[in-house]
Tab-separated table of C-alpha atoms in Angstrom:
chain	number	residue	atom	x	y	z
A	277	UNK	CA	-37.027	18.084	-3.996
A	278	UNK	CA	-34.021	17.791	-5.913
A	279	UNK	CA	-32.425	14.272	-6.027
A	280	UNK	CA	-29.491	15.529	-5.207
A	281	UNK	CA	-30.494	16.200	-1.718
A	282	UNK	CA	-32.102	12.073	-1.092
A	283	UNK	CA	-30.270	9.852	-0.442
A	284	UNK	CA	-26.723	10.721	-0.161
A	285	UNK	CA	-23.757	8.065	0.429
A	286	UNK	CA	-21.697	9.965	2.953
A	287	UNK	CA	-17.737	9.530	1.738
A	288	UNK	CA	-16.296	8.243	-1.332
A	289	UNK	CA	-15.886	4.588	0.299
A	290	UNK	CA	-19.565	4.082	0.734
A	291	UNK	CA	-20.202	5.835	-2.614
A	292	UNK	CA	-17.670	2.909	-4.878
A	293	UNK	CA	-19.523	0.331	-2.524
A	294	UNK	CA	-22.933	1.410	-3.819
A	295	UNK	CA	-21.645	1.905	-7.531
A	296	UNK	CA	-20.247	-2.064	-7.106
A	297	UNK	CA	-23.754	-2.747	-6.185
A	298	UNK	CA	-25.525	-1.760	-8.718
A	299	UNK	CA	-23.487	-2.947	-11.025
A	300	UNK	CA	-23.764	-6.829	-9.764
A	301	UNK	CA	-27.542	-5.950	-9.496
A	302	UNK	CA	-27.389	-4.650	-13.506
A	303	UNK	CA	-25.834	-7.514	-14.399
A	304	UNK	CA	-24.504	-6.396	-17.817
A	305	UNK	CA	-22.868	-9.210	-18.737
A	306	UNK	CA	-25.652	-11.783	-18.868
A	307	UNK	CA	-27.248	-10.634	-22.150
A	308	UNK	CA	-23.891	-10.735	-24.134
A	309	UNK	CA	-22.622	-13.978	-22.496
A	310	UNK	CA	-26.016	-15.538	-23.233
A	311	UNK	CA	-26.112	-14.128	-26.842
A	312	UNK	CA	-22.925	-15.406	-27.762
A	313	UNK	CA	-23.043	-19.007	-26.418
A	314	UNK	CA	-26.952	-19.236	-27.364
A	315	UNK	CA	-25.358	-18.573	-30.697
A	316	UNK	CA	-22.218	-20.387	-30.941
A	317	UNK	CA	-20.132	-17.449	-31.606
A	318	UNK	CA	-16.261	-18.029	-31.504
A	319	UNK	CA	-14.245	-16.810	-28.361
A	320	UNK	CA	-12.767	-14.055	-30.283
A	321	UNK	CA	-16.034	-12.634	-31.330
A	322	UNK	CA	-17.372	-13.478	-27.887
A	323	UNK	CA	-14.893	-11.974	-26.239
A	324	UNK	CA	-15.516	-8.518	-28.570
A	325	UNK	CA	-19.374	-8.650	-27.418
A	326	UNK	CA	-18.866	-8.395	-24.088
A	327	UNK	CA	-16.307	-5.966	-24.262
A	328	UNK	CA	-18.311	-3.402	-26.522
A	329	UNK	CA	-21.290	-4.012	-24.398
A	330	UNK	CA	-19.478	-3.093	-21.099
A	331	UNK	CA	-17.688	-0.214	-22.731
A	332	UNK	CA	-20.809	1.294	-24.345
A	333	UNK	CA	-22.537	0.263	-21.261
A	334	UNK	CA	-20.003	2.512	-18.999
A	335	UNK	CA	-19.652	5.488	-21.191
A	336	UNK	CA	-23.750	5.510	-22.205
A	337	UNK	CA	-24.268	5.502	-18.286
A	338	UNK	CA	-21.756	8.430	-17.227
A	339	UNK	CA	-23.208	11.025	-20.348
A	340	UNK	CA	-26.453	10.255	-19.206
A	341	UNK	CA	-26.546	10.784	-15.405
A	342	UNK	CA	-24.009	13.636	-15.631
A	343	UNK	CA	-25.169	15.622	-18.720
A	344	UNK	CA	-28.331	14.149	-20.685
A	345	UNK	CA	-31.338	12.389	-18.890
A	346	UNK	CA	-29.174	13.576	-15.605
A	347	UNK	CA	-31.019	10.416	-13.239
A	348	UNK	CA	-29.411	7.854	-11.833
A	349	UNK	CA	-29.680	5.176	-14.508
A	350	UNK	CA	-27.510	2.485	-15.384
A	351	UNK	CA	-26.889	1.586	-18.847
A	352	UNK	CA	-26.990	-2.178	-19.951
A	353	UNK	CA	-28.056	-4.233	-23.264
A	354	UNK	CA	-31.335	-4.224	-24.198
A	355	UNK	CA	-33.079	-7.695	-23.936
A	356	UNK	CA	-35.128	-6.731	-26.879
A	357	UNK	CA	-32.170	-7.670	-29.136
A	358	UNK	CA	-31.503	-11.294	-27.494
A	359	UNK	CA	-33.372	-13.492	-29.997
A	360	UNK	CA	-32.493	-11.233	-32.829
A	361	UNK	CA	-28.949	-11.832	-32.130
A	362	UNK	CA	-28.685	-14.922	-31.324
A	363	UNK	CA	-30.841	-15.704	-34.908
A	364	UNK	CA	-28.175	-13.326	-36.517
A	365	UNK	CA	-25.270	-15.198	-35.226
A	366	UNK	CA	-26.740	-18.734	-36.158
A	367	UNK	CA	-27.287	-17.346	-39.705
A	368	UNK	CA	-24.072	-15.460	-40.514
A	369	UNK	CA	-26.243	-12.408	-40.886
A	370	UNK	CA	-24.275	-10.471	-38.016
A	371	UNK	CA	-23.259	-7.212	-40.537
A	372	UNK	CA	-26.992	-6.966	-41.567
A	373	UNK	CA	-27.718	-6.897	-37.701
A	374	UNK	CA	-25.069	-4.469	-36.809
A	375	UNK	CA	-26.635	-2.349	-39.665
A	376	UNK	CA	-29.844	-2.589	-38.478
A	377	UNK	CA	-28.918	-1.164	-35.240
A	378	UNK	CA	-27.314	1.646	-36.742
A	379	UNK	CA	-29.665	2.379	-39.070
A	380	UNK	CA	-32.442	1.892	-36.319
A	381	UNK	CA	-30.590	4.411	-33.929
A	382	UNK	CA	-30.388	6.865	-36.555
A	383	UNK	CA	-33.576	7.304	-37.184
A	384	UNK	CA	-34.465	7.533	-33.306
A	385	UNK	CA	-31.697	9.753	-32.867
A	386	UNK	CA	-33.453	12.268	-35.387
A	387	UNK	CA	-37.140	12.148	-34.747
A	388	UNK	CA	-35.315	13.167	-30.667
A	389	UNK	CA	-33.202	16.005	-32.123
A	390	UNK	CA	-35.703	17.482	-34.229
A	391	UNK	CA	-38.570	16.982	-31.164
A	392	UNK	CA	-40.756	14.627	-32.892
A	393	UNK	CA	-40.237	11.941	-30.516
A	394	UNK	CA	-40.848	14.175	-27.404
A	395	UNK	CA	-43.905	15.186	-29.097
A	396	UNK	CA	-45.496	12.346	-29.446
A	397	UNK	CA	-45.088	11.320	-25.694
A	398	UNK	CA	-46.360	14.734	-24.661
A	399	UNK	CA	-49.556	13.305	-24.821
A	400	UNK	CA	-48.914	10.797	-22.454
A	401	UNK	CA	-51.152	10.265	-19.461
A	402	UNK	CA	-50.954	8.570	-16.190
A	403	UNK	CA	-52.971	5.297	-17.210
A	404	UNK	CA	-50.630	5.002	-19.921
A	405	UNK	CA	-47.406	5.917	-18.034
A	406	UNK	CA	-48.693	3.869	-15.108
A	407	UNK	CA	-49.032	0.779	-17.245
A	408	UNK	CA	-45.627	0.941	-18.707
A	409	UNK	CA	-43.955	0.931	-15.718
A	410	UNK	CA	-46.257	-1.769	-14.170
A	411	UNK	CA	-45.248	-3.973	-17.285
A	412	UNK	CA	-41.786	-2.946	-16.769
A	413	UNK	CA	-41.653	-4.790	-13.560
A	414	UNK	CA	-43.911	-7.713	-14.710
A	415	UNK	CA	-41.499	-8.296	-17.151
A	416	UNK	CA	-38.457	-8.110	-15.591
A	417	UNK	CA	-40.415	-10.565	-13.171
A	418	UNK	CA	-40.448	-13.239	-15.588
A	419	UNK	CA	-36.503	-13.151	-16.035
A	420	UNK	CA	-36.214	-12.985	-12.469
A	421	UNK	CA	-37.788	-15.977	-11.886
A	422	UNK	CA	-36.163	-17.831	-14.066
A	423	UNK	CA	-33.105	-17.105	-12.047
A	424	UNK	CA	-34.353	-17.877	-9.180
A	425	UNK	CA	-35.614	-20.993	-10.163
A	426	UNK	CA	-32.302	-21.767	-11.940
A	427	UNK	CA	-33.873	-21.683	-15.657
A	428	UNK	CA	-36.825	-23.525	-16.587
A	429	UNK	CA	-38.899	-26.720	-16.043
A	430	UNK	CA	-36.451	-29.277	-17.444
A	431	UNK	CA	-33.290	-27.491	-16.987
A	432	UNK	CA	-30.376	-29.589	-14.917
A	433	UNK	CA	-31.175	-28.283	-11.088
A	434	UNK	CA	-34.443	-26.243	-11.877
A	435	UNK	CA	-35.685	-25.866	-8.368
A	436	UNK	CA	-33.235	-28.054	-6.752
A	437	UNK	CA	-32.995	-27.570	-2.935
A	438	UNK	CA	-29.653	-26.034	-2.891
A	439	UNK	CA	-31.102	-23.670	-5.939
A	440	UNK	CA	-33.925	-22.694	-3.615
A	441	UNK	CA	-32.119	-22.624	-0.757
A	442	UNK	CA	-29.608	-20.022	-1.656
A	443	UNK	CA	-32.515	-17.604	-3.752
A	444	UNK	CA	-34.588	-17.760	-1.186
A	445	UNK	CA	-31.915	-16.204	1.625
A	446	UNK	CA	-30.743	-14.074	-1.011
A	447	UNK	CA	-34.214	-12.786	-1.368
A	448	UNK	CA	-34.846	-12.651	2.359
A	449	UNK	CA	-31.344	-10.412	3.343
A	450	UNK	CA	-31.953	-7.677	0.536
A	451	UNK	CA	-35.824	-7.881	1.661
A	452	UNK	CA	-34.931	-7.675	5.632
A	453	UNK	CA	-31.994	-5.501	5.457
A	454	UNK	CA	-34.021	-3.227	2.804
A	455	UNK	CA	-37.066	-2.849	5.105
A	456	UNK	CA	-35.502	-3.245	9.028
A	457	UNK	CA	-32.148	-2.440	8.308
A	458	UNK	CA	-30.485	1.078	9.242
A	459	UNK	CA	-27.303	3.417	8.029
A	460	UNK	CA	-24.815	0.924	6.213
A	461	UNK	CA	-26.761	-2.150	6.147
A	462	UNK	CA	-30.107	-0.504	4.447
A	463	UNK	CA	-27.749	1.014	2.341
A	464	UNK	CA	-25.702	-2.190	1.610
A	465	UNK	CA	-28.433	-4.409	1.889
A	466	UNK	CA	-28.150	-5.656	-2.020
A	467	UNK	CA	-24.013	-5.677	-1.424
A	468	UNK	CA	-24.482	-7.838	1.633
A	469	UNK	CA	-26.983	-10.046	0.136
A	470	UNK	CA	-24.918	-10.942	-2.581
A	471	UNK	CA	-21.782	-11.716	-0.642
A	472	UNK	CA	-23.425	-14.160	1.095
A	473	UNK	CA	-25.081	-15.920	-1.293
A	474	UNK	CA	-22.005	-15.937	-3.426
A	475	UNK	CA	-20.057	-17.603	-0.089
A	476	UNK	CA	-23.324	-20.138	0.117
A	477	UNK	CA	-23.473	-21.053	-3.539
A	478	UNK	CA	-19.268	-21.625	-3.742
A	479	UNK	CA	-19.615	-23.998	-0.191
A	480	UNK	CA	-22.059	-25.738	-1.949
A	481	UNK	CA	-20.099	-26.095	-5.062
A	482	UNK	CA	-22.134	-24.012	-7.423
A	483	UNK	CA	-19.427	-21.547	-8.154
A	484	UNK	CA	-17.009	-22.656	-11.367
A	485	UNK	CA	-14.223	-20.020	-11.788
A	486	UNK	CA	-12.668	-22.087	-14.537
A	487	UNK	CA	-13.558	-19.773	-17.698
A	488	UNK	CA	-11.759	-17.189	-15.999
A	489	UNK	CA	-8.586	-18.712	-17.167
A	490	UNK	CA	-9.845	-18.706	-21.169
A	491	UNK	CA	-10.226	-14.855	-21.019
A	492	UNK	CA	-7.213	-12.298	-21.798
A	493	UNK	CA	-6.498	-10.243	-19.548
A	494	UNK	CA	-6.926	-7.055	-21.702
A	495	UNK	CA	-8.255	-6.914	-24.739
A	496	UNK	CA	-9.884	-3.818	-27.170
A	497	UNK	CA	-12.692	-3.854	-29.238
A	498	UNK	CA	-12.505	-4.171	-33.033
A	499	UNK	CA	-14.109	-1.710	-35.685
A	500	UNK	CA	-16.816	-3.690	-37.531
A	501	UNK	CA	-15.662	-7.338	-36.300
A	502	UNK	CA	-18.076	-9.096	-38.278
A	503	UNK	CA	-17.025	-7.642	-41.706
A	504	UNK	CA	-18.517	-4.557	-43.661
A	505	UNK	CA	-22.220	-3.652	-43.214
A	506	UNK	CA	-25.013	-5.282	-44.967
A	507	UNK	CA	-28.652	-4.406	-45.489
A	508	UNK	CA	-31.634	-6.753	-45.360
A	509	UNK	CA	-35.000	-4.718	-45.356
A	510	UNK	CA	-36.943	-7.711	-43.312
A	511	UNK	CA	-34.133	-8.215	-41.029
A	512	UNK	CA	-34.055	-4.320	-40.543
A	513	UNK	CA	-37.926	-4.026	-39.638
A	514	UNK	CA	-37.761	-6.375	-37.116
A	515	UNK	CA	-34.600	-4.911	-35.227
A	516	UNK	CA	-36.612	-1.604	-35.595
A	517	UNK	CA	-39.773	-3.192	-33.850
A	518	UNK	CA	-37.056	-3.968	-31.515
A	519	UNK	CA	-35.896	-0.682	-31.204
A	520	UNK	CA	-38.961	0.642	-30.381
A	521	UNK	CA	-39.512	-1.635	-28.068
A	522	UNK	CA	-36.622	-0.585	-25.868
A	523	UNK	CA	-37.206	3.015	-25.977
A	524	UNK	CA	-40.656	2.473	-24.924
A	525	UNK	CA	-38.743	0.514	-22.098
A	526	UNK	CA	-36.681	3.428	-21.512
A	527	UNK	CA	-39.380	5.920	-21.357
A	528	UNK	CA	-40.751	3.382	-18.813
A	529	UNK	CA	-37.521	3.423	-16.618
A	530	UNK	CA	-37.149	7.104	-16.512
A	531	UNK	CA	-40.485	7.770	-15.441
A	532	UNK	CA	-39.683	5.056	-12.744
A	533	UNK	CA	-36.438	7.040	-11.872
A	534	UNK	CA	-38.555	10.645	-11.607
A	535	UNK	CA	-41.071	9.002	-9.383
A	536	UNK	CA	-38.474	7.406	-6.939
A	537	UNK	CA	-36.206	10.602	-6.665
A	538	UNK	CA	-38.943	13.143	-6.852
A	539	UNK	CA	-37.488	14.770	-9.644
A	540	UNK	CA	-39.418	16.499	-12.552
A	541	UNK	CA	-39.413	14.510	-15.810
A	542	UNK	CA	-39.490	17.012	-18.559
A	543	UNK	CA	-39.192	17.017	-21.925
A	544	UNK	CA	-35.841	18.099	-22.240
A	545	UNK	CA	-34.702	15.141	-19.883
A	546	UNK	CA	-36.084	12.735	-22.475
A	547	UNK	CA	-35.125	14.031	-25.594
A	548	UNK	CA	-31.820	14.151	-23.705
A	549	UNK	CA	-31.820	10.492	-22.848
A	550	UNK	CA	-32.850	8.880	-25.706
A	551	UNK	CA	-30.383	10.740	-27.705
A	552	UNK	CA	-27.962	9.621	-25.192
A	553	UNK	CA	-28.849	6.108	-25.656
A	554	UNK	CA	-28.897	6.728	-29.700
A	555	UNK	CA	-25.632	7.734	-29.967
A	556	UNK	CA	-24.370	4.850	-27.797
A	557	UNK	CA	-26.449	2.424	-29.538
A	558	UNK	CA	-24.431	3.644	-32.780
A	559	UNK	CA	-21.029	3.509	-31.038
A	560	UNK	CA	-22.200	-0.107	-30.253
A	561	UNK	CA	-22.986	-1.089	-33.611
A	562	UNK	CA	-19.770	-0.110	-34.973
A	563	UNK	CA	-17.346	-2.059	-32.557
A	564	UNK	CA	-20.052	-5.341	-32.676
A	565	UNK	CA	-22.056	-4.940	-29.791
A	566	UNK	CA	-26.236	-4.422	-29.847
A	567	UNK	CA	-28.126	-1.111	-28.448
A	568	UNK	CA	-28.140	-0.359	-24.212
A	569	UNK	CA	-31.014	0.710	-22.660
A	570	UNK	CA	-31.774	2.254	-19.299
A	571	UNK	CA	-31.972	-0.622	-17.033
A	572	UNK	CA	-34.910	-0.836	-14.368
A	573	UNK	CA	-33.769	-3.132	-11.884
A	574	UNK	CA	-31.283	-0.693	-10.275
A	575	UNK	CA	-34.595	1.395	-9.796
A	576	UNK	CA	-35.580	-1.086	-7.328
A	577	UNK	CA	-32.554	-1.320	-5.746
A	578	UNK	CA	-32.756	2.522	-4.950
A	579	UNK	CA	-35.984	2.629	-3.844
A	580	UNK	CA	-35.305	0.154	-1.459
A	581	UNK	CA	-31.867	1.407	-0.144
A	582	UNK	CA	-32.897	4.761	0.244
A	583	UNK	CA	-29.408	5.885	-2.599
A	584	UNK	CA	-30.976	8.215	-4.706
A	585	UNK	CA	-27.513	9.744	-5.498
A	586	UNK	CA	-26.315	10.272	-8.921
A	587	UNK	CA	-22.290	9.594	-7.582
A	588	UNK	CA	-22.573	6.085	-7.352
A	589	UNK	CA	-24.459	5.035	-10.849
A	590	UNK	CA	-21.264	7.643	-12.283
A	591	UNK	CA	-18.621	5.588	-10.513
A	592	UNK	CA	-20.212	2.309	-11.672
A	593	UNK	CA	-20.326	3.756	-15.056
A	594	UNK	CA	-16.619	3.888	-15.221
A	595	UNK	CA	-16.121	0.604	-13.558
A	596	UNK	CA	-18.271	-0.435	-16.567
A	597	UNK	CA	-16.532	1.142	-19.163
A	598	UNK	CA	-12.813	-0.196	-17.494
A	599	UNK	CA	-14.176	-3.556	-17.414
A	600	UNK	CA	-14.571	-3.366	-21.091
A	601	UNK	CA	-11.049	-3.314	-21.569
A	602	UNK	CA	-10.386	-6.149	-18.910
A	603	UNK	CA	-12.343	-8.827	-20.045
A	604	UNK	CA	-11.222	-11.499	-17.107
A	605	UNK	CA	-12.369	-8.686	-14.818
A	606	UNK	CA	-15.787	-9.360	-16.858
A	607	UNK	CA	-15.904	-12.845	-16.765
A	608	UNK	CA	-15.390	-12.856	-13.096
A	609	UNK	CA	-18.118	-11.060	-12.636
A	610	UNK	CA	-20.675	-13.209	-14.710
A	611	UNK	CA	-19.401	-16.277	-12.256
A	612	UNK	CA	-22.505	-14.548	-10.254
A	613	UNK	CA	-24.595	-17.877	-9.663
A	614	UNK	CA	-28.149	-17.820	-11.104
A	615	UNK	CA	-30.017	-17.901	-8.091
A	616	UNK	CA	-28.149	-15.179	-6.442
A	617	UNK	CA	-29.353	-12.733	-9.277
A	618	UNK	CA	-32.665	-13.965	-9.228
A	619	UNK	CA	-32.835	-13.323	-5.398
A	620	UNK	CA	-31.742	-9.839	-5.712
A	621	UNK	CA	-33.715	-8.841	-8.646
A	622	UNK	CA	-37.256	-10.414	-6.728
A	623	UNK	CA	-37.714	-7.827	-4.574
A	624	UNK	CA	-36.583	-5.143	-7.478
A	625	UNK	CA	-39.379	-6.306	-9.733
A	626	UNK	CA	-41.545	-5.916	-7.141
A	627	UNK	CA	-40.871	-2.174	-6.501
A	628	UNK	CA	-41.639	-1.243	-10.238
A	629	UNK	CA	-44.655	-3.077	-9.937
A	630	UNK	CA	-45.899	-0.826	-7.160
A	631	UNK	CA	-44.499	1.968	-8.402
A	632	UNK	CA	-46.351	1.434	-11.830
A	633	UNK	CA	-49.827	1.206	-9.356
A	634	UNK	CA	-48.723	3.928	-7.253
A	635	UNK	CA	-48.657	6.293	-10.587
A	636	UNK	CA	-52.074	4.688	-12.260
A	637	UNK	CA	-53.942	5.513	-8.585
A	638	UNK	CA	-52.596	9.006	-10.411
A	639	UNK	CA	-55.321	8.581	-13.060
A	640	UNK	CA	-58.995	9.078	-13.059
A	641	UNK	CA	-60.799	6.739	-12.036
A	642	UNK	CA	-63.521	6.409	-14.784
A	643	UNK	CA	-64.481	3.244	-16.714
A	644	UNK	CA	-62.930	4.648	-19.934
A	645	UNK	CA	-59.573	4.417	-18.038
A	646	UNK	CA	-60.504	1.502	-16.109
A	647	UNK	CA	-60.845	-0.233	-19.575
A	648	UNK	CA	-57.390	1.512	-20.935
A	649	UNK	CA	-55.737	0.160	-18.093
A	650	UNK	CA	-56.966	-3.155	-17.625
A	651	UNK	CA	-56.965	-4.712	-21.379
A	652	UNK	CA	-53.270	-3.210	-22.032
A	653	UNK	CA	-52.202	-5.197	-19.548
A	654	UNK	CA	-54.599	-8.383	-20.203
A	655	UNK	CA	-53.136	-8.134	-23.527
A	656	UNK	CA	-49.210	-7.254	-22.450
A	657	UNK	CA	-49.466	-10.557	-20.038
A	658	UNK	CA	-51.337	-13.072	-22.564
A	659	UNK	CA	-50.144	-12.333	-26.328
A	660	UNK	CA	-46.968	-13.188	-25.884
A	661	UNK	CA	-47.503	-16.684	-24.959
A	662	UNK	CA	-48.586	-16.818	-28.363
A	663	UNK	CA	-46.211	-14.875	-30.174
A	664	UNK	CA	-44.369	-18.369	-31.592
A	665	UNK	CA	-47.297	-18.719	-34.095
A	666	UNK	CA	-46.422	-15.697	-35.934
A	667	UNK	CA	-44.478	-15.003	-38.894
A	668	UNK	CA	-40.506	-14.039	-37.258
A	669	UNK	CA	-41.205	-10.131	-38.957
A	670	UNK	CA	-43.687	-9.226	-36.224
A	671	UNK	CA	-42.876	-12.142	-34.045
A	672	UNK	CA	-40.118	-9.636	-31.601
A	673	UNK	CA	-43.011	-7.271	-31.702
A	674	UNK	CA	-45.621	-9.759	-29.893
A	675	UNK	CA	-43.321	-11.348	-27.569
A	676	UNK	CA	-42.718	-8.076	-25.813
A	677	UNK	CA	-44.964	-7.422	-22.680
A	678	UNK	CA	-43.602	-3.627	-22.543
A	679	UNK	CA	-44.201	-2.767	-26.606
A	680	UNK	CA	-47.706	-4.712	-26.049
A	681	UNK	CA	-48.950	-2.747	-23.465
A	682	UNK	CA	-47.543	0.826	-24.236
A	683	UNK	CA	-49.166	0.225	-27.962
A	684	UNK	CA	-52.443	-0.672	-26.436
A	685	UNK	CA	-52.567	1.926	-24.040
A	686	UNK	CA	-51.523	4.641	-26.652
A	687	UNK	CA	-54.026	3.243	-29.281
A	688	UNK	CA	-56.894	2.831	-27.012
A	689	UNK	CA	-56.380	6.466	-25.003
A	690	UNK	CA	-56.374	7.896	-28.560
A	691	UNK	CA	-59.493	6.073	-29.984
A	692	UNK	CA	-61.361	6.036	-26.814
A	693	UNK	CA	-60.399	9.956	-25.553
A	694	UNK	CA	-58.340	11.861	-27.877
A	695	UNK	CA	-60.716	11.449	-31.065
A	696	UNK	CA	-63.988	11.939	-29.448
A	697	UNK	CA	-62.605	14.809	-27.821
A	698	UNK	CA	-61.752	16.495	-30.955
A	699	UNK	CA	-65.396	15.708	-32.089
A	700	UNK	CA	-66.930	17.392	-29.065
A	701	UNK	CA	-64.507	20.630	-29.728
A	702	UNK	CA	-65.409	20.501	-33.512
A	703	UNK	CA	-69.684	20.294	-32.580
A	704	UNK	CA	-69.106	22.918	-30.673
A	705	UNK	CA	-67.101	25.302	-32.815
A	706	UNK	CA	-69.683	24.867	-35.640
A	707	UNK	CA	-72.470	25.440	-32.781
């Protein structure tokens, strides 16, 4: 069944209420605005990140649902880069970083035009597909939580009642109205949700609008803000590892999209969309912003509203992309309390999760693939609680549950199936 024929939104109303939800539940901003205070940047150069982000963000997500990977995916900033930027800001090493992206999304961008890329996830099965999407949602689990919690043990209100309070009804409308609810509010549920906790979290005095007043009210992005490009060959590997990181993510996510809308996830479709997300990637390095990715929470949010329309992620693409050029507009936005985001992303995270099971059931069960499945995510869960004890070149690398688990799976499939296989075909060829 086509997606096209799922989940429509009835009239063009309904359709820019559904593209506003998904883009509070994508929640673009956070990465940038966290990026730039986490690393002191000034509030011109702030100012510029967010804007590039939202405007690579907006145009990334409208070529890719309408003429690339052609599923409804949003578009946002790849968490991958976080700690890399943040260390590139503290250091004045923002050119070599911007660089690094570019040169990074170059090399992506040709291994997908001349097929290489698509070739080498041919081979993959569902244990190994399974598990990436299972990781996806584990790990977007983690960040969830911390929203809903507020941040983390020793953060001012971490768990506080009123933080609790107003996640956990969050939480409970989108998970009610999701499951119970029927026409407008199933398909509002997320919408609804967040309205509500918004109004909860402002009566309780959680809600500052004052930064609203800093921001101009339009603004453009500049060409290369940070100064001419750089290159720094250790600084360059490790936004690679990055890199590959957040395709493997992407892969991840579009599988997740294929499963939900029933749609056939060729080859074409990915070469498509990674090239998509290539090209914006290099757009984004130019005007000093860091690569997008396909985002998976607004997976969840379909699966549970029943929207599997390509209309509404198009529509919140351009709201995206005209955000990027208002940045008050964009600062409003990130007023979104914490635990608001954390209660809407919960049950998200918890759709990918099944939906990763749902595709390793897929996969036969056989204690080869048992094994595959169960130490790629043993390892995925556990190393990167350890990943501070490494040297910082392989240190982005280790602290990524998704890259973890989609190497592991990949290495063990191959050492454990593919290679023995070929032995067996070579015995009996000589035979």
């Amino acid at each position: 069944m086509s997606q096209e024929k799922v989940g429509k939104v009835s009239s063009w109303s309904q359709t820019l209420l559904v593209g506003i939800q998904h883009i509070f539940v994508a929640n673009v901003w956070l990465d940038p605005i966290f990026v730039a205070s986490a690393a002191g940047l000034s509030l011109s150069w702030s100012s510029n990140l967010v804007n590039a982000i939202f405007i690579v963000s907006g145009l990334v997500t409208i070529i890719q649902a309408t003429r690339l990977v052609r599923l409804p995916i949003i578009q946002g900033p790849s968490a991958s880069f976080d700690a890399l930027m943040i260390s590139s800001g503290k250091t004045g090493m923002l050119p070599t970083a911007s660089f690094s992206i570019l040169i990074s999304a170059l090399i992506v961008l040709l291994l997908s035009i001349t097929g290489g890329l698509t070739k080498m996830i041919k081979s993959l099965t569902p244990a190994i597909t399974g598990t990436i999407i299972f990781l996806v949602g584990i790990s977007l689990s983690g960040f969830t939580l911390s929203e809903f919690f507020g941040g983390n043990p020793g953060d001012k209100g971490f768990a506080s009642p009123n933080t609790l309070l107003v996640a956990g009804i969050t939480a409970i409308l989108v998970l009610f109205l999701s499951l119970f609810g029927k026409g407008v509010w199933k398909t509002f549920s997320f919408l609804i949700a967040l309205a509500i906790g918004d109004a909860l979290a402002i009566i309780l005095g959680m809600v500052d609008l004052s930064p609203i007043g800093n921001k101009p009210l339009f603004g453009l992005p500049h060409l290369m803000p940070y100064g001419g490009f750089e290159f720094n060959l250790p600084v360059f590997l490790t936004f690679f590892i990055a890199y590959c990181s957040a395709v493997i993510e992407a892969l991840g996510v579009y599988e997740a999209s294929s499963s939900v809308t029933n749609t056939k996830l060729d080859e074409n479709r990915i070469r498509n969309g990674i090239i998509g997300e290539a090209s914006g990637s290099i757009l984004s390095a130019f005007i000093g912003g860091f690569p997008t990715t396909a985002f998976a929470q607004n997976i969840g949010v379909m699966k549970l509203t029943g929207v599997h329309s390509r209309k509404p992620i198009i529509v919140a693409g351009g709201l995206l992309f005209v955000l990027g050029f208002v940045p008050k507009l964009g600062t409003f936005l990130s007023m979104t309390p914490a635990p608001v985001i954390g209660g809407m992303f919960l049950p998200a995270a918890a759709t990918l999760v099944t939906s990763g099971l749902a595709i390793l059931k897929k996969a036969p069960s056989n204690n080869i693939n048992n094994f595959i499945i169960g130490l790629s995510i043993v390892l995925a869960i556990s190393v990167p609680n350890y990943a501070d004890g490494f040297p910082m070149a392989i240190r982005p690398m280790l602290s990524n549950t998704i890259l973890i688990g989609a190497i592991t799976a990949v290495s063990l499939h191959s050492c454990l199936i593919v290679i023995p296989g070929l032995f067996k075909k070579g015995e009996q060829f000589n035979g």
